[in-house]
C-alpha cells in the first residue's frame, strides 16, 4: 500500500523539521505537561516552534477515497490463497512501518471523537477527529461538556466534503466549543469566507505563526486542579461600526465601478451576522464613501452597523469590499480586512486592506499601507447573568 511509503517521504521531505520529542539535557525524553492533566508528552510552544508533528488521522467512512483506487473488474486478478490472505498481511506491514518510524520522530494517533467524552490514557497523546456536522449538533446539545472536555484533550474539526469537491465550514464554531484545531482548505482562496476568518484569527496574532493561546476559561492551567474554580468567560459585547471612508482601493479594471462593503461576524452560531452597505460610486480615483455612514442633512448621526456578540473570544470581524463586475456579472471581492473581535479597540481606527494569493496567503494590496478603511467603532460590554449552581 502507498501508505507504507509515507514515513520515508516525510523523513526525506521534512528532515530536521519533524518533531522528535522533548529532551532533557540532550538524552532522556521528558514530559512537558503534567500527567494529571491528561496531556501526556505535549511539547512546549518553544520546543514545537518551527517543527511538524505527525498525526495519524482515522479514515472518514463514506468520504475518504482509498489511496489506491480499485481496478476495473475486468483487470482485477483472480483471487488466490496468497491474495486472499494478503490484505491482513499488508495492514500488518503498514503498521510495522509506522511503528518503526515512531522511533525516529513523534507520531500522535487519531481517533473519532466519542460524544460520551470518556477519559483518555494519561501517558499517551491522542487527537480526536470531529466532522463539522457532528460539531454543530454537539455545540447545540452538549456545549458545556465540550468546553470541559477540551480543557484536557485535543480535537480537530474538519469539513464534511470529498477531496474532489472541497468546502469549508464556520471555524469559529469549533473555537467557541474549546476545540483546538479547525481544518480549513486555504486553496479555496478569496471566494471562501472561512479563509478570511482564518486570516483574521491568526495573521496578526502571535507573530502570524498559526497558533494562539486559548482563553483562560477554556484551558486547564498547569498546577490547577480539576476541582478548582474555572475562570469566568468574558462579558458579552455590543459592537457598533460606521465605515466612514476608504482610500487607495484597488479595482477590477481601469476605472472603478459600483462598490459595496459587507461586515460579517464569524463566531459561535448565535453570534454570526452580516450587514451590508449598498453599492456606491466612488467620488474620486481610489476613494469611497457610503451614504449609510454619512450624517443626514439635519446633522443627525446615522445608524451604525450593530452586532451582539456573546462569545467575543471566538469571534472574528471580517470586512469585505466588493465591486460590481460589469463584464462577468455579479460582485467580486477586491479587498478585505479581518481581525479577532477581542482585539478590537474603540474610536476612529484605520483598517488596512489586504488581498489573498491563490494559495490563501494574505498580503497587502498593491497600494500597501495607503490602502484602508476609516472605521468608527463603539464597544460596549454587557455583563453575563449569574447562573445559580
mmCIF file of C-alpha atoms in Angstrom:
data_model
loop_
_atom_site.group_PDB
_atom_site.id
_atom_site.type_symbol
_atom_site.label_atom_id
_atom_site.label_comp_id
_atom_site.label_asym_id
_atom_site.label_seq_id
_atom_site.Cartn_x
_atom_site.Cartn_y
_atom_site.Cartn_z
ATOM 1 C CA UNK A 1 0.000 0.000 0.000
ATOM 2 C CA UNK A 2 1.138 3.528 -0.673
ATOM 3 C CA UNK A 3 0.625 4.464 2.980
ATOM 4 C CA UNK A 4 3.698 2.385 3.866
ATOM 5 C CA UNK A 5 5.796 4.818 1.810
ATOM 6 C CA UNK A 6 4.601 7.926 3.663
ATOM 7 C CA UNK A 7 7.003 7.740 6.680
ATOM 8 C CA UNK A 8 10.039 7.643 4.403
ATOM 9 C CA UNK A 9 8.644 10.518 2.318
ATOM 10 C CA UNK A 10 8.068 12.580 5.474
ATOM 11 C CA UNK A 11 11.607 11.931 6.704
ATOM 12 C CA UNK A 12 13.072 12.833 3.329
ATOM 13 C CA UNK A 13 10.940 15.908 2.743
ATOM 14 C CA UNK A 14 10.825 17.434 6.223
ATOM 15 C CA UNK A 15 14.012 16.070 7.771
ATOM 16 C CA UNK A 16 15.023 18.048 10.878
ATOM 17 C CA UNK A 17 11.685 19.873 10.958
ATOM 18 C CA UNK A 18 9.955 16.707 12.189
ATOM 19 C CA UNK A 19 9.424 16.900 15.932
ATOM 20 C CA UNK A 20 11.398 14.186 17.712
ATOM 21 C CA UNK A 21 10.279 14.650 21.314
ATOM 22 C CA UNK A 22 11.335 16.863 24.191
ATOM 23 C CA UNK A 23 14.772 16.117 25.576
ATOM 24 C CA UNK A 24 16.218 16.914 28.964
ATOM 25 C CA UNK A 25 19.997 17.564 28.886
ATOM 26 C CA UNK A 26 20.102 16.052 25.409
ATOM 27 C CA UNK A 27 19.326 12.488 26.494
ATOM 28 C CA UNK A 28 16.172 11.330 28.229
ATOM 29 C CA UNK A 29 12.746 12.104 26.857
ATOM 30 C CA UNK A 30 10.691 14.116 29.302
ATOM 31 C CA UNK A 31 7.026 15.030 29.638
ATOM 32 C CA UNK A 32 6.432 18.749 29.269
ATOM 33 C CA UNK A 33 2.994 18.778 30.840
ATOM 34 C CA UNK A 34 1.576 17.313 33.995
ATOM 35 C CA UNK A 35 0.263 13.791 33.567
ATOM 36 C CA UNK A 36 -2.554 14.627 35.950
ATOM 37 C CA UNK A 37 -3.841 16.984 33.261
ATOM 38 C CA UNK A 38 -4.098 14.172 30.744
ATOM 39 C CA UNK A 39 -1.750 15.975 28.369
ATOM 40 C CA UNK A 40 0.879 13.240 28.128
ATOM 41 C CA UNK A 41 4.051 14.322 26.353
ATOM 42 C CA UNK A 42 2.907 17.565 24.783
ATOM 43 C CA UNK A 43 5.777 19.839 23.726
ATOM 44 C CA UNK A 44 6.012 23.383 24.968
ATOM 45 C CA UNK A 45 5.465 26.167 22.400
ATOM 46 C CA UNK A 46 9.223 26.854 22.366
ATOM 47 C CA UNK A 47 10.032 23.201 21.664
ATOM 48 C CA UNK A 48 7.409 22.866 18.932
ATOM 49 C CA UNK A 49 8.357 26.103 17.144
ATOM 50 C CA UNK A 50 9.362 25.517 13.501
ATOM 51 C CA UNK A 51 8.627 21.795 13.823
ATOM 52 C CA UNK A 52 5.985 19.476 12.354
ATOM 53 C CA UNK A 53 4.126 16.915 14.465
ATOM 54 C CA UNK A 54 2.647 13.974 12.544
ATOM 55 C CA UNK A 55 -0.905 12.929 13.446
ATOM 56 C CA UNK A 56 -2.411 9.739 12.012
ATOM 57 C CA UNK A 57 -5.995 10.586 11.150
ATOM 58 C CA UNK A 58 -8.722 7.946 11.100
ATOM 59 C CA UNK A 59 -10.422 7.335 7.765
ATOM 60 C CA UNK A 60 -13.677 9.222 7.332
ATOM 61 C CA UNK A 61 -16.070 6.452 6.381
ATOM 62 C CA UNK A 62 -18.022 7.218 3.238
ATOM 63 C CA UNK A 63 -15.901 10.254 2.363
ATOM 64 C CA UNK A 64 -12.222 9.386 2.111
ATOM 65 C CA UNK A 65 -11.355 7.518 -1.076
ATOM 66 C CA UNK A 66 -8.847 4.699 -0.906
ATOM 67 C CA UNK A 67 -5.249 5.628 -1.574
ATOM 68 C CA UNK A 68 -5.177 3.189 -4.484
ATOM 69 C CA UNK A 69 -8.463 3.125 -6.453
ATOM 70 C CA UNK A 70 -9.829 -0.307 -7.297
ATOM 71 C CA UNK A 71 -9.025 -1.570 -10.773
ATOM 72 C CA UNK A 72 -11.898 -2.166 -13.211
ATOM 73 C CA UNK A 73 -13.452 -5.626 -12.686
ATOM 74 C CA UNK A 74 -12.057 -6.949 -15.985
ATOM 75 C CA UNK A 75 -8.498 -6.100 -14.918
ATOM 76 C CA UNK A 76 -8.633 -7.459 -11.384
ATOM 77 C CA UNK A 77 -6.538 -10.601 -10.827
ATOM 78 C CA UNK A 78 -8.303 -13.795 -9.957
ATOM 79 C CA UNK A 79 -8.351 -14.373 -6.184
ATOM 80 C CA UNK A 80 -5.784 -16.871 -4.913
ATOM 81 C CA UNK A 81 -4.868 -18.121 -1.493
ATOM 82 C CA UNK A 82 -1.997 -15.616 -1.486
ATOM 83 C CA UNK A 83 -4.024 -12.560 -2.460
ATOM 84 C CA UNK A 84 -6.942 -13.518 -0.244
ATOM 85 C CA UNK A 85 -4.718 -13.509 2.818
ATOM 86 C CA UNK A 86 -2.613 -10.602 1.654
ATOM 87 C CA UNK A 87 -4.955 -7.915 2.996
ATOM 88 C CA UNK A 88 -4.233 -8.612 6.642
ATOM 89 C CA UNK A 89 -0.553 -9.013 5.870
ATOM 90 C CA UNK A 90 -0.460 -5.659 4.081
ATOM 91 C CA UNK A 91 -2.117 -3.928 7.039
ATOM 92 C CA UNK A 92 0.365 -5.518 9.429
ATOM 93 C CA UNK A 93 3.257 -4.416 7.227
ATOM 94 C CA UNK A 94 1.976 -0.833 7.112
ATOM 95 C CA UNK A 95 1.513 -0.810 10.889
ATOM 96 C CA UNK A 96 5.046 -2.109 11.330
ATOM 97 C CA UNK A 97 6.436 0.652 9.098
ATOM 98 C CA UNK A 98 4.699 3.349 11.153
ATOM 99 C CA UNK A 99 5.772 1.765 14.441
ATOM 100 C CA UNK A 100 9.360 1.775 13.236
ATOM 101 C CA UNK A 101 9.011 5.399 12.108
ATOM 102 C CA UNK A 102 7.755 6.382 15.574
ATOM 103 C CA UNK A 103 11.253 5.624 16.861
ATOM 104 C CA UNK A 104 12.628 8.406 14.659
ATOM 105 C CA UNK A 105 10.012 11.144 15.018
ATOM 106 C CA UNK A 106 6.916 11.873 17.098
ATOM 107 C CA UNK A 107 3.639 10.375 15.875
ATOM 108 C CA UNK A 108 0.296 11.018 17.552
ATOM 109 C CA UNK A 109 -2.639 8.715 16.890
ATOM 110 C CA UNK A 110 -6.050 9.989 15.867
ATOM 111 C CA UNK A 111 -9.491 8.572 16.571
ATOM 112 C CA UNK A 112 -13.110 9.662 16.000
ATOM 113 C CA UNK A 113 -14.435 11.771 18.862
ATOM 114 C CA UNK A 114 -16.617 9.789 21.251
ATOM 115 C CA UNK A 115 -19.574 12.022 22.128
ATOM 116 C CA UNK A 116 -19.719 10.355 25.557
ATOM 117 C CA UNK A 117 -16.403 12.129 26.300
ATOM 118 C CA UNK A 118 -14.502 9.293 28.027
ATOM 119 C CA UNK A 119 -11.206 9.928 29.789
ATOM 120 C CA UNK A 120 -8.109 9.098 27.780
ATOM 121 C CA UNK A 121 -4.894 7.383 28.853
ATOM 122 C CA UNK A 122 -2.663 9.771 30.750
ATOM 123 C CA UNK A 123 0.604 8.588 29.214
ATOM 124 C CA UNK A 124 -0.470 8.956 25.582
ATOM 125 C CA UNK A 125 -1.293 11.870 23.335
ATOM 126 C CA UNK A 126 -4.311 11.211 21.151
ATOM 127 C CA UNK A 127 -6.101 13.622 18.829
ATOM 128 C CA UNK A 128 -9.851 13.307 18.367
ATOM 129 C CA UNK A 129 -11.327 13.962 14.918
ATOM 130 C CA UNK A 130 -14.764 15.545 14.594
ATOM 131 C CA UNK A 131 -16.681 16.193 11.341
ATOM 132 C CA UNK A 132 -18.309 19.608 11.185
ATOM 133 C CA UNK A 133 -21.870 18.266 11.005
ATOM 134 C CA UNK A 134 -21.407 16.406 14.305
ATOM 135 C CA UNK A 135 -19.712 19.506 15.712
ATOM 136 C CA UNK A 136 -22.826 21.586 15.078
ATOM 137 C CA UNK A 137 -25.012 19.001 16.826
ATOM 138 C CA UNK A 138 -22.696 18.839 19.853
ATOM 139 C CA UNK A 139 -22.462 22.627 20.017
ATOM 140 C CA UNK A 140 -26.225 22.818 20.364
ATOM 141 C CA UNK A 141 -26.785 19.955 22.788
ATOM 142 C CA UNK A 142 -23.528 19.499 24.721
ATOM 143 C CA UNK A 143 -21.761 22.843 24.621
ATOM 144 C CA UNK A 144 -20.684 22.840 28.267
ATOM 145 C CA UNK A 145 -19.461 19.234 28.100
ATOM 146 C CA UNK A 146 -17.425 20.162 25.028
ATOM 147 C CA UNK A 147 -15.793 23.065 26.855
ATOM 148 C CA UNK A 148 -14.925 20.952 29.890
ATOM 149 C CA UNK A 149 -13.625 18.035 27.822
ATOM 150 C CA UNK A 150 -11.349 20.204 25.703
ATOM 151 C CA UNK A 151 -9.668 21.736 28.718
ATOM 152 C CA UNK A 152 -7.806 18.437 28.863
ATOM 153 C CA UNK A 153 -7.990 16.726 25.475
ATOM 154 C CA UNK A 154 -7.325 17.726 21.874
ATOM 155 C CA UNK A 155 -9.690 17.593 18.920
ATOM 156 C CA UNK A 156 -9.526 18.580 15.273
ATOM 157 C CA UNK A 157 -12.753 19.555 13.498
ATOM 158 C CA UNK A 158 -12.814 19.067 9.742
ATOM 159 C CA UNK A 159 -15.228 19.845 6.878
ATOM 160 C CA UNK A 160 -17.511 17.141 5.562
ATOM 161 C CA UNK A 161 -16.535 17.147 1.900
ATOM 162 C CA UNK A 162 -14.732 14.968 -0.578
ATOM 163 C CA UNK A 163 -11.232 15.796 -1.753
ATOM 164 C CA UNK A 164 -12.563 16.344 -5.257
ATOM 165 C CA UNK A 165 -15.114 18.927 -4.088
ATOM 166 C CA UNK A 166 -13.570 20.683 -1.058
ATOM 167 C CA UNK A 167 -15.626 23.018 1.103
ATOM 168 C CA UNK A 168 -15.119 24.816 4.404
ATOM 169 C CA UNK A 169 -17.290 25.497 7.451
ATOM 170 C CA UNK A 170 -17.602 28.072 10.226
ATOM 171 C CA UNK A 171 -14.293 27.588 12.033
ATOM 172 C CA UNK A 172 -15.377 29.779 14.943
ATOM 173 C CA UNK A 173 -17.998 27.186 15.918
ATOM 174 C CA UNK A 174 -15.122 24.866 16.791
ATOM 175 C CA UNK A 175 -13.199 27.573 18.649
ATOM 176 C CA UNK A 176 -16.271 28.546 20.705
ATOM 177 C CA UNK A 177 -16.563 24.922 21.938
ATOM 178 C CA UNK A 178 -12.931 24.743 23.001
ATOM 179 C CA UNK A 179 -11.857 22.617 20.020
ATOM 180 C CA UNK A 180 -8.188 23.397 19.458
ATOM 181 C CA UNK A 181 -7.851 22.770 15.715
ATOM 182 C CA UNK A 182 -10.199 23.534 12.831
ATOM 183 C CA UNK A 183 -9.094 22.324 9.400
ATOM 184 C CA UNK A 184 -9.517 24.796 6.552
ATOM 185 C CA UNK A 185 -8.849 24.497 2.833
ATOM 186 C CA UNK A 186 -6.748 27.565 2.046
ATOM 187 C CA UNK A 187 -6.591 26.793 -1.667
ATOM 188 C CA UNK A 188 -10.267 27.734 -1.991
ATOM 189 C CA UNK A 189 -8.940 31.297 -1.932
ATOM 190 C CA UNK A 190 -10.748 34.593 -1.600
ATOM 191 C CA UNK A 191 -14.111 33.224 -2.674
ATOM 192 C CA UNK A 192 -14.452 31.392 0.645
ATOM 193 C CA UNK A 193 -15.364 33.363 3.764
ATOM 194 C CA UNK A 194 -13.863 30.771 6.123
ATOM 195 C CA UNK A 195 -10.425 31.559 4.696
ATOM 196 C CA UNK A 196 -10.954 35.233 5.575
ATOM 197 C CA UNK A 197 -11.997 34.302 9.133
ATOM 198 C CA UNK A 198 -8.911 32.091 9.459
ATOM 199 C CA UNK A 199 -6.753 35.016 8.307
ATOM 200 C CA UNK A 200 -8.369 37.347 10.825
ATOM 201 C CA UNK A 201 -7.740 34.947 13.689
ATOM 202 C CA UNK A 202 -4.077 34.152 13.000
ATOM 203 C CA UNK A 203 -2.496 36.630 10.563
ATOM 204 C CA UNK A 204 -1.616 39.377 13.077
ATOM 205 C CA UNK A 205 -1.728 37.438 16.363
ATOM 206 C CA UNK A 206 1.311 35.747 17.938
ATOM 207 C CA UNK A 207 3.572 36.661 15.050
ATOM 208 C CA UNK A 208 1.301 35.038 12.484
ATOM 209 C CA UNK A 209 2.649 31.566 13.370
ATOM 210 C CA UNK A 210 -0.823 29.956 13.212
ATOM 211 C CA UNK A 211 -1.216 29.302 16.941
ATOM 212 C CA UNK A 212 -2.818 31.430 19.639
ATOM 213 C CA UNK A 213 -3.396 30.647 23.314
ATOM 214 C CA UNK A 214 -6.921 29.636 24.264
ATOM 215 C CA UNK A 215 -8.729 31.956 26.717
ATOM 216 C CA UNK A 216 -8.218 31.109 30.383
ATOM 217 C CA UNK A 217 -11.759 29.830 30.904
ATOM 218 C CA UNK A 218 -11.225 27.316 28.068
ATOM 219 C CA UNK A 219 -7.958 25.768 29.194
ATOM 220 C CA UNK A 220 -6.513 23.849 32.110
ATOM 221 C CA UNK A 221 -3.650 25.808 33.631
ATOM 222 C CA UNK A 222 -0.593 23.943 34.881
ATOM 223 C CA UNK A 223 -0.935 23.444 38.638
ATOM 224 C CA UNK A 224 -4.704 23.959 38.677
ATOM 225 C CA UNK A 225 -6.732 21.002 39.884
ATOM 226 C CA UNK A 226 -9.960 19.785 38.312
ATOM 227 C CA UNK A 227 -11.812 20.811 41.482
ATOM 228 C CA UNK A 228 -10.552 24.412 41.347
ATOM 229 C CA UNK A 229 -12.870 27.183 40.215
ATOM 230 C CA UNK A 230 -12.750 27.868 36.471
ATOM 231 C CA UNK A 231 -12.239 31.494 35.347
ATOM 232 C CA UNK A 232 -15.444 33.091 34.126
ATOM 233 C CA UNK A 233 -15.979 33.753 30.390
ATOM 234 C CA UNK A 234 -15.566 37.338 29.147
ATOM 235 C CA UNK A 235 -18.551 39.668 29.129
ATOM 236 C CA UNK A 236 -20.820 39.903 26.132
ATOM 237 C CA UNK A 237 -20.083 42.707 23.687
ATOM 238 C CA UNK A 238 -22.131 45.029 21.552
ATOM 239 C CA UNK A 239 -20.105 46.301 18.627
ATOM 240 C CA UNK A 240 -21.309 49.372 16.696
ATOM 241 C CA UNK A 241 -19.454 50.246 13.479
ATOM 242 C CA UNK A 242 -19.588 53.010 10.904
ATOM 243 C CA UNK A 243 -17.373 52.741 7.829
ATOM 244 C CA UNK A 244 -16.660 56.384 7.119
ATOM 245 C CA UNK A 245 -14.474 56.249 4.013
ATOM 246 C CA UNK A 246 -11.950 54.136 2.113
ATOM 247 C CA UNK A 247 -8.778 55.181 0.316
ATOM 248 C CA UNK A 248 -6.437 53.649 -2.276
ATOM 249 C CA UNK A 249 -8.858 50.829 -3.032
ATOM 250 C CA UNK A 250 -7.861 48.536 -5.914
ATOM 251 C CA UNK A 251 -10.341 47.953 -8.725
ATOM 252 C CA UNK A 252 -11.067 45.257 -11.275
ATOM 253 C CA UNK A 253 -10.382 47.351 -14.360
ATOM 254 C CA UNK A 254 -9.011 50.746 -15.306
ATOM 255 C CA UNK A 255 -11.923 52.601 -13.712
ATOM 256 C CA UNK A 256 -13.717 51.643 -10.516
ATOM 257 C CA UNK A 257 -17.393 50.793 -10.723
ATOM 258 C CA UNK A 258 -20.014 50.420 -8.014
ATOM 259 C CA UNK A 259 -18.540 49.131 -4.743
ATOM 260 C CA UNK A 260 -20.391 47.735 -1.749
ATOM 261 C CA UNK A 261 -18.991 46.813 1.649
ATOM 262 C CA UNK A 262 -20.062 43.945 3.899
ATOM 263 C CA UNK A 263 -19.186 43.409 7.558
ATOM 264 C CA UNK A 264 -19.516 39.895 8.975
ATOM 265 C CA UNK A 265 -19.046 38.314 12.364
ATOM 266 C CA UNK A 266 -17.743 34.742 12.222
ATOM 267 C CA UNK A 267 -18.297 33.314 15.682
ATOM 268 C CA UNK A 268 -20.444 30.991 17.728
ATOM 269 C CA UNK A 269 -23.627 30.141 15.777
ATOM 270 C CA UNK A 270 -25.679 32.646 17.785
ATOM 271 C CA UNK A 271 -23.167 35.423 17.109
ATOM 272 C CA UNK A 272 -22.880 35.080 13.325
ATOM 273 C CA UNK A 273 -24.218 38.102 11.481
ATOM 274 C CA UNK A 274 -23.675 40.065 8.276
ATOM 275 C CA UNK A 275 -24.603 43.627 7.341
ATOM 276 C CA UNK A 276 -24.041 45.438 4.050
ATOM 277 C CA UNK A 277 -23.776 48.998 2.743
ATOM 278 C CA UNK A 278 -25.377 49.364 -0.670
ATOM 279 C CA UNK A 279 -23.123 49.763 -3.736
ATOM 280 C CA UNK A 280 -21.861 53.323 -4.198
ATOM 281 C CA UNK A 281 -19.962 55.018 -6.979
ATOM 282 C CA UNK A 282 -16.551 56.441 -5.944
ATOM 283 C CA UNK A 283 -16.387 60.268 -5.738
ATOM 284 C CA UNK A 284 -12.775 60.194 -6.970
ATOM 285 C CA UNK A 285 -9.995 57.827 -8.058
ATOM 286 C CA UNK A 286 -9.440 55.211 -5.355
ATOM 287 C CA UNK A 287 -11.797 56.951 -2.920
ATOM 288 C CA UNK A 288 -15.005 55.528 -1.496
ATOM 289 C CA UNK A 289 -17.785 56.676 0.811
ATOM 290 C CA UNK A 290 -21.177 55.159 1.522
ATOM 291 C CA UNK A 291 -24.314 57.250 2.166
ATOM 292 C CA UNK A 292 -25.400 54.963 5.039
ATOM 293 C CA UNK A 293 -22.371 56.078 7.085
ATOM 294 C CA UNK A 294 -22.652 59.830 6.398
ATOM 295 C CA UNK A 295 -24.563 62.300 8.629
ATOM 296 C CA UNK A 296 -28.035 63.295 7.472
ATOM 297 C CA UNK A 297 -28.799 66.783 6.146
ATOM 298 C CA UNK A 298 -30.102 67.807 9.567
ATOM 299 C CA UNK A 299 -26.832 66.700 11.194
ATOM 300 C CA UNK A 300 -28.144 63.578 12.921
ATOM 301 C CA UNK A 301 -25.719 60.689 13.283
ATOM 302 C CA UNK A 302 -26.535 57.739 11.021
ATOM 303 C CA UNK A 303 -27.478 54.389 12.482
ATOM 304 C CA UNK A 304 -24.396 52.164 12.834
ATOM 305 C CA UNK A 305 -23.980 48.516 11.974
ATOM 306 C CA UNK A 306 -24.661 46.807 15.302
ATOM 307 C CA UNK A 307 -23.543 43.320 16.368
ATOM 308 C CA UNK A 308 -24.330 41.463 19.617
ATOM 309 C CA UNK A 309 -21.529 39.016 20.433
ATOM 310 C CA UNK A 310 -21.878 36.532 23.303
ATOM 311 C CA UNK A 311 -18.507 34.801 22.803
ATOM 312 C CA UNK A 312 -16.054 37.546 21.737
ATOM 313 C CA UNK A 313 -13.024 35.319 22.360
ATOM 314 C CA UNK A 314 -14.067 33.068 19.439
ATOM 315 C CA UNK A 315 -15.439 35.749 17.075
ATOM 316 C CA UNK A 316 -13.696 37.279 14.060
ATOM 317 C CA UNK A 317 -14.668 40.520 12.321
ATOM 318 C CA UNK A 318 -14.434 40.379 8.516
ATOM 319 C CA UNK A 319 -14.784 43.480 6.329
ATOM 320 C CA UNK A 320 -15.118 42.927 2.570
ATOM 321 C CA UNK A 321 -15.146 45.388 -0.328
ATOM 322 C CA UNK A 322 -16.866 44.085 -3.454
ATOM 323 C CA UNK A 323 -17.018 45.684 -6.878
ATOM 324 C CA UNK A 324 -19.708 45.005 -9.462
ATOM 325 C CA UNK A 325 -18.131 43.160 -12.384
ATOM 326 C CA UNK A 326 -19.848 44.565 -15.467
ATOM 327 C CA UNK A 327 -18.145 42.028 -17.754
ATOM 328 C CA UNK A 328 -18.741 38.701 -15.979
ATOM 329 C CA UNK A 329 -21.637 39.891 -13.860
ATOM 330 C CA UNK A 330 -22.039 39.739 -10.093
ATOM 331 C CA UNK A 331 -19.893 41.242 -7.351
ATOM 332 C CA UNK A 332 -16.227 40.312 -6.877
ATOM 333 C CA UNK A 333 -14.171 40.839 -3.736
ATOM 334 C CA UNK A 334 -11.410 43.389 -4.343
ATOM 335 C CA UNK A 335 -10.013 43.732 -0.804
ATOM 336 C CA UNK A 336 -10.743 42.769 2.794
ATOM 337 C CA UNK A 337 -9.732 43.218 6.414
ATOM 338 C CA UNK A 338 -10.195 40.765 9.288
ATOM 339 C CA UNK A 339 -9.316 40.726 12.982
ATOM 340 C CA UNK A 340 -10.336 38.925 16.195
ATOM 341 C CA UNK A 341 -13.153 40.739 17.998
ATOM 342 C CA UNK A 342 -11.414 40.546 21.376
ATOM 343 C CA UNK A 343 -8.521 42.539 19.897
ATOM 344 C CA UNK A 344 -10.585 45.496 18.610
ATOM 345 C CA UNK A 345 -10.334 48.964 20.152
ATOM 346 C CA UNK A 346 -12.807 51.835 20.302
ATOM 347 C CA UNK A 347 -12.675 55.116 18.430
ATOM 348 C CA UNK A 348 -11.530 56.075 14.956
ATOM 349 C CA UNK A 349 -9.436 53.204 13.579
ATOM 350 C CA UNK A 350 -7.606 52.570 10.315
ATOM 351 C CA UNK A 351 -8.302 49.101 8.921
ATOM 352 C CA UNK A 352 -5.635 48.171 6.336
ATOM 353 C CA UNK A 353 -6.884 46.345 3.270
ATOM 354 C CA UNK A 354 -5.446 43.023 2.116
ATOM 355 C CA UNK A 355 -5.873 40.551 -0.718
ATOM 356 C CA UNK A 356 -5.369 36.783 -0.867
ATOM 357 C CA UNK A 357 -2.976 34.857 -3.067
ATOM 358 C CA UNK A 358 -4.039 31.714 -4.931
ATOM 359 C CA UNK A 359 -2.744 29.638 -2.004
ATOM 360 C CA UNK A 360 -4.696 31.615 0.601
ATOM 361 C CA UNK A 361 -1.769 33.718 1.840
ATOM 362 C CA UNK A 362 -2.791 37.258 2.919
ATOM 363 C CA UNK A 363 -0.820 40.163 1.526
ATOM 364 C CA UNK A 364 -1.232 43.952 1.299
ATOM 365 C CA UNK A 365 -2.886 45.369 -1.773
ATOM 366 C CA UNK A 366 -0.677 46.916 -4.431
ATOM 367 C CA UNK A 367 -1.091 50.302 -2.716
ATOM 368 C CA UNK A 368 0.465 48.992 0.504
ATOM 369 C CA UNK A 369 -0.320 50.797 3.807
ATOM 370 C CA UNK A 370 -2.072 53.621 1.937
ATOM 371 C CA UNK A 371 -4.972 51.261 1.240
ATOM 372 C CA UNK A 372 -7.546 51.016 4.010
ATOM 373 C CA UNK A 373 -10.897 51.925 5.529
ATOM 374 C CA UNK A 374 -11.538 54.551 8.215
ATOM 375 C CA UNK A 375 -13.812 52.946 10.816
ATOM 376 C CA UNK A 376 -15.559 54.400 13.855
ATOM 377 C CA UNK A 377 -16.051 51.696 16.492
ATOM 378 C CA UNK A 378 -18.017 51.737 19.741
ATOM 379 C CA UNK A 379 -17.642 48.708 22.016
ATOM 380 C CA UNK A 380 -19.941 48.182 24.993
ATOM 381 C CA UNK A 381 -19.769 45.308 27.469
ATOM 382 C CA UNK A 382 -22.904 43.586 28.691
ATOM 383 C CA UNK A 383 -22.336 41.572 31.922
ATOM 384 C CA UNK A 384 -23.499 37.990 31.894
ATOM 385 C CA UNK A 385 -26.342 36.892 34.107
ATOM 386 C CA UNK A 386 -25.204 34.759 37.024
ATOM 387 C CA UNK A 387 -26.358 31.156 36.741
ATOM 388 C CA UNK A 388 -27.329 29.543 40.079
ATOM 389 C CA UNK A 389 -25.476 26.352 40.871
#
